Amino acid sequence: GQQLNQSPQSMFIQEGEDVSMNCTSSSIFNTWLWYKQEPGEGPVLLIALYKAGELTSNGRLTAQFGITRKDSFLNISASIPSDVGIYFCAGNDRGSTLGRLYFGRGTQLTVWP
Amino acid sequence: KAGVTQTPRYLIKTRGQQVTLSCSPISGHRSVSWYQQTPGQGLQFLFEYFSETQRNKGNFPGRFSGRQFSNSRSEMNVSTLELGDSALYLCASSYGTASYEQYFGPGTRLTVT
């Protein structure tokens, strides 16, 4: 199956700092999604990307669909304590895997006040 | 619009027993996907249903099965439970064939003793 490499695995930052994380796949993806999961909850969709080179924002979050179609990036600006959680990248190659998303292992974000 | 609901939220079972988990998708969504989340393996795709048909299946043994009803509600069943089946089982719904934006429920935490 597809392999998604997400980095970094964890980040410890101070409130107000910017955060960057990325995800790479072993093959071309047609869709990239970014989710956030908090303890005891399911992942919440943050941003969806559908075109190579696409840059999309959702408040302080900005994500990009890499031009090689094998990577994606998520940036969080001016972090706040409620940004704490695990951020997952996910993608789909729209081939024979209809309805299936491949997930990275997640980036655990800790924000110190 | 109500989100994806999953019942029960928590479940404790004994090895060898079987279990049925339920998922109600967002109103109007016809696709339901199931994922298993564990600390060791991350989020792993189990199967996906669309209009009562299984379109895709992940690499899990036949003890894992599912179905979808005409109202798009879905159930998954695990027979002959093993200790390694302890996990968070997540259900996600999406609108249809062309949509890869999946919206997750809170999950069912299954513990096998």
Coordinates of C-alpha atoms in Angstrom, one line a residue:
Chain A
G1 CA 0.0 0.0 0.0
Q2 CA 0.9 3.7 -0.1
Q3 CA 3.4 4.9 2.4
L4 CA 3.0 8.4 3.9
N5 CA 6.0 9.9 5.8
Q6 CA 5.0 12.7 8.1
S7 CA 7.5 14.8 9.9
P8 CA 8.3 15.9 12.5
Q9 CA 6.8 13.2 14.8
S10 CA 6.4 15.8 17.6
M11 CA 6.9 19.5 18.2
F12 CA 7.2 21.5 21.4
I13 CA 6.8 25.2 20.8
Q14 CA 6.0 28.3 22.7
E15 CA 2.7 30.2 22.2
G16 CA 3.0 32.7 19.4
E17 CA 5.5 30.7 17.4
D18 CA 4.8 29.4 13.9
V19 CA 4.7 25.7 13.1
S20 CA 5.5 23.8 9.9
M21 CA 5.0 20.1 9.2
N22 CA 5.1 18.1 6.0
C23 CA 4.1 14.8 4.5
T24 CA 5.5 12.9 1.6
S25 CA 4.1 9.9 -0.3
S26 CA 5.7 7.1 -2.3
S27 CA 3.5 7.8 -5.3
I28 CA 1.4 10.6 -6.8
F29 CA -1.7 11.7 -4.9
N30 CA -4.7 13.5 -6.4
T31 CA -6.0 14.7 -3.0
W32 CA -4.3 15.8 0.2
L33 CA -6.2 16.4 3.4
W34 CA -5.1 17.6 6.8
Y35 CA -6.8 16.6 10.0
K36 CA -6.4 17.4 13.7
Q37 CA -7.2 14.9 16.4
E38 CA -7.7 15.7 20.1
P39 CA -7.8 13.1 22.9
G40 CA -10.9 11.0 23.0
E41 CA -12.2 12.4 19.7
G42 CA -12.1 11.5 16.0
P43 CA -10.0 13.4 13.5
V44 CA -11.4 16.8 12.4
L45 CA -10.9 17.9 8.8
L46 CA -9.0 21.1 8.6
I47 CA -8.1 21.6 5.0
A48 CA -8.6 19.8 1.7
L49 CA -6.4 20.2 -1.4
Y50 CA -7.2 19.0 -4.9
K51 CA -4.7 20.6 -7.3
A52 CA -0.9 20.5 -7.5
G53 CA 0.5 23.8 -6.3
E54 CA -2.8 24.8 -4.6
L55 CA -2.4 26.9 -1.5
T56 CA -5.4 27.0 0.9
S57 CA -5.9 28.8 4.2
N58 CA -8.3 28.2 7.1
G59 CA -7.7 30.9 9.6
R60 CA -4.2 30.6 10.9
L61 CA -3.7 27.4 9.1
T62 CA -2.2 27.3 5.6
A63 CA -1.6 24.1 3.6
Q64 CA -0.1 23.5 0.2
F65 CA -0.3 20.7 -2.3
G66 CA 3.2 20.1 -3.6
I67 CA 3.9 20.5 -7.3
T68 CA 5.4 17.0 -7.5
R69 CA 2.0 15.7 -6.2
K70 CA 4.0 13.6 -3.8
D71 CA 4.0 16.0 -0.9
S72 CA 2.0 18.5 1.2
F73 CA 2.8 21.0 3.8
L74 CA 0.8 22.5 6.7
N75 CA 1.8 25.7 8.5
I76 CA 0.2 27.1 11.6
S77 CA 0.9 30.8 12.4
A78 CA 1.0 32.4 15.8
S79 CA 0.2 29.2 17.7
I80 CA -2.1 29.2 20.7
P81 CA -2.6 26.6 23.4
S82 CA -5.8 25.2 21.8
D83 CA -3.7 24.2 18.8
V84 CA -2.5 21.3 20.9
G85 CA -3.3 17.9 19.3
I86 CA -2.1 15.4 16.7
Y87 CA -2.1 16.6 13.1
F88 CA -2.5 14.0 10.4
C89 CA -1.9 14.3 6.7
A90 CA -4.0 12.0 4.5
G91 CA -4.3 11.4 0.8
N92 CA -5.9 9.5 -1.9
D93 CA -4.6 8.4 -5.3
R94 CA -8.1 8.2 -6.9
G95 CA -7.0 4.9 -8.5
S96 CA -8.5 1.6 -7.3
T97 CA -8.8 3.0 -3.8
L98 CA -12.1 4.7 -3.9
G99 CA -13.2 5.8 -0.5
R100 CA -9.9 5.0 1.0
L101 CA -7.5 7.5 2.6
Y102 CA -3.9 6.8 3.5
F103 CA -2.7 8.5 6.6
G104 CA 0.6 9.7 8.0
R105 CA 1.6 8.7 11.5
G106 CA 0.8 12.2 12.8
T107 CA 2.7 15.2 14.3
Q108 CA 2.1 15.6 18.0
L109 CA 2.0 19.4 18.7
T110 CA 2.5 20.8 22.2
V111 CA 2.2 24.5 22.8
W112 CA 3.6 26.1 26.0
P113 CA 1.9 29.2 27.2
Chain B
K1 CA -26.3 19.4 10.4
A2 CA -25.5 16.6 12.8
G3 CA -22.1 15.0 12.6
V4 CA -21.2 11.4 12.3
T5 CA -22.3 9.4 15.3
Q6 CA -20.9 6.1 16.5
T7 CA -22.3 3.8 19.1
P8 CA -21.3 2.6 21.6
R9 CA -18.4 4.9 22.5
Y10 CA -16.7 2.4 24.8
L11 CA -16.8 -1.4 24.8
I12 CA -15.0 -4.1 26.8
K13 CA -15.1 -7.6 25.4
T14 CA -13.4 -10.9 26.1
R15 CA -11.2 -12.9 23.7
G16 CA -13.3 -15.1 21.5
Q17 CA -16.4 -13.0 21.6
Q18 CA -17.8 -11.0 18.8
V19 CA -18.8 -7.3 18.6
T20 CA -20.9 -5.1 16.4
L21 CA -20.2 -1.4 16.1
S22 CA -22.6 1.1 14.6
C23 CA -22.2 4.3 12.6
S24 CA -24.7 6.9 11.4
P25 CA -23.2 9.2 8.7
I26 CA -23.9 12.8 8.1
S27 CA -27.4 13.3 6.6
G28 CA -27.1 13.0 2.8
H29 CA -23.7 11.3 2.8
R30 CA -23.7 7.9 1.1
S31 CA -20.2 6.7 1.6
V32 CA -19.0 5.2 4.9
S33 CA -15.5 4.2 5.6
W34 CA -14.1 2.4 8.6
Y35 CA -10.6 2.7 10.1
Q36 CA -8.8 1.1 13.0
Q37 CA -6.5 3.3 15.0
T38 CA -3.8 1.9 17.2
P39 CA -0.6 3.5 18.7
G40 CA 1.5 0.9 16.9
Q41 CA 0.0 1.0 13.4
G42 CA -1.7 4.4 13.3
L43 CA -4.9 4.8 11.1
Q44 CA -5.5 1.7 9.0
F45 CA -8.3 1.4 6.4
L46 CA -10.7 -1.4 7.0
F47 CA -13.4 -1.1 4.3
E48 CA -15.7 1.4 2.6
Y49 CA -19.4 1.2 1.6
F50 CA -21.3 3.2 -0.9
S51 CA -25.0 2.6 -1.6
E52 CA -25.0 -0.7 0.4
T53 CA -22.0 -2.1 -1.6
Q54 CA -18.5 -2.7 -0.4
R55 CA -16.3 -0.9 -2.8
N56 CA -13.0 -1.3 -1.1
K57 CA -11.4 -3.4 1.5
G58 CA -8.2 -3.0 3.5
N59 CA -5.7 -5.7 4.5
F60 CA -7.6 -7.2 7.5
P61 CA -8.6 -10.8 8.2
G62 CA -12.0 -12.1 7.3
R63 CA -13.0 -11.7 11.0
F64 CA -13.6 -8.1 10.2
S65 CA -16.8 -7.5 8.2
G66 CA -19.3 -4.8 7.6
R67 CA -22.5 -3.8 5.9
Q68 CA -24.4 -0.7 5.0
F69 CA -28.2 -0.2 5.1
S70 CA -30.4 1.6 2.7
N71 CA -30.4 4.7 5.0
S72 CA -26.6 4.7 4.7
R73 CA -26.1 3.7 8.3
S74 CA -23.3 1.1 8.6
E75 CA -22.2 -1.6 11.0
M76 CA -19.0 -3.4 11.4
N77 CA -18.6 -6.7 13.0
V78 CA -15.5 -8.4 14.5
S79 CA -15.8 -12.1 15.3
T80 CA -13.6 -14.2 17.5
L81 CA -12.0 -11.2 19.1
E82 CA -8.2 -11.2 19.8
L83 CA -6.2 -9.1 22.2
G84 CA -4.7 -7.3 19.2
D85 CA -8.1 -6.0 18.1
S86 CA -8.1 -3.5 21.0
A87 CA -8.2 -0.2 19.2
L88 CA -10.2 2.9 18.4
Y89 CA -12.5 2.2 15.6
L90 CA -13.4 5.2 13.5
C91 CA -16.2 5.7 11.0
A92 CA -16.0 8.4 8.4
S93 CA -18.6 9.6 5.9
S94 CA -18.4 11.5 2.7
Y95 CA -20.9 12.7 0.2
G96 CA -20.4 10.4 -2.7
T97 CA -18.1 9.0 -5.3
A98 CA -16.2 12.1 -6.2
S99 CA -15.7 13.5 -2.7
Y100 CA -12.7 12.5 -0.8
E101 CA -13.4 14.8 2.2
Q102 CA -14.2 12.3 4.9
Y103 CA -15.8 13.4 8.2
F104 CA -15.0 11.3 11.2
G105 CA -17.1 10.3 14.1
P106 CA -15.8 10.2 17.7
G107 CA -14.9 6.5 17.4
T108 CA -15.6 3.4 19.5
R109 CA -12.9 2.4 21.9
L110 CA -12.8 -1.4 22.0
T111 CA -10.8 -3.1 24.7
V112 CA -10.4 -6.9 24.4
T113 CA -9.3 -8.7 27.6

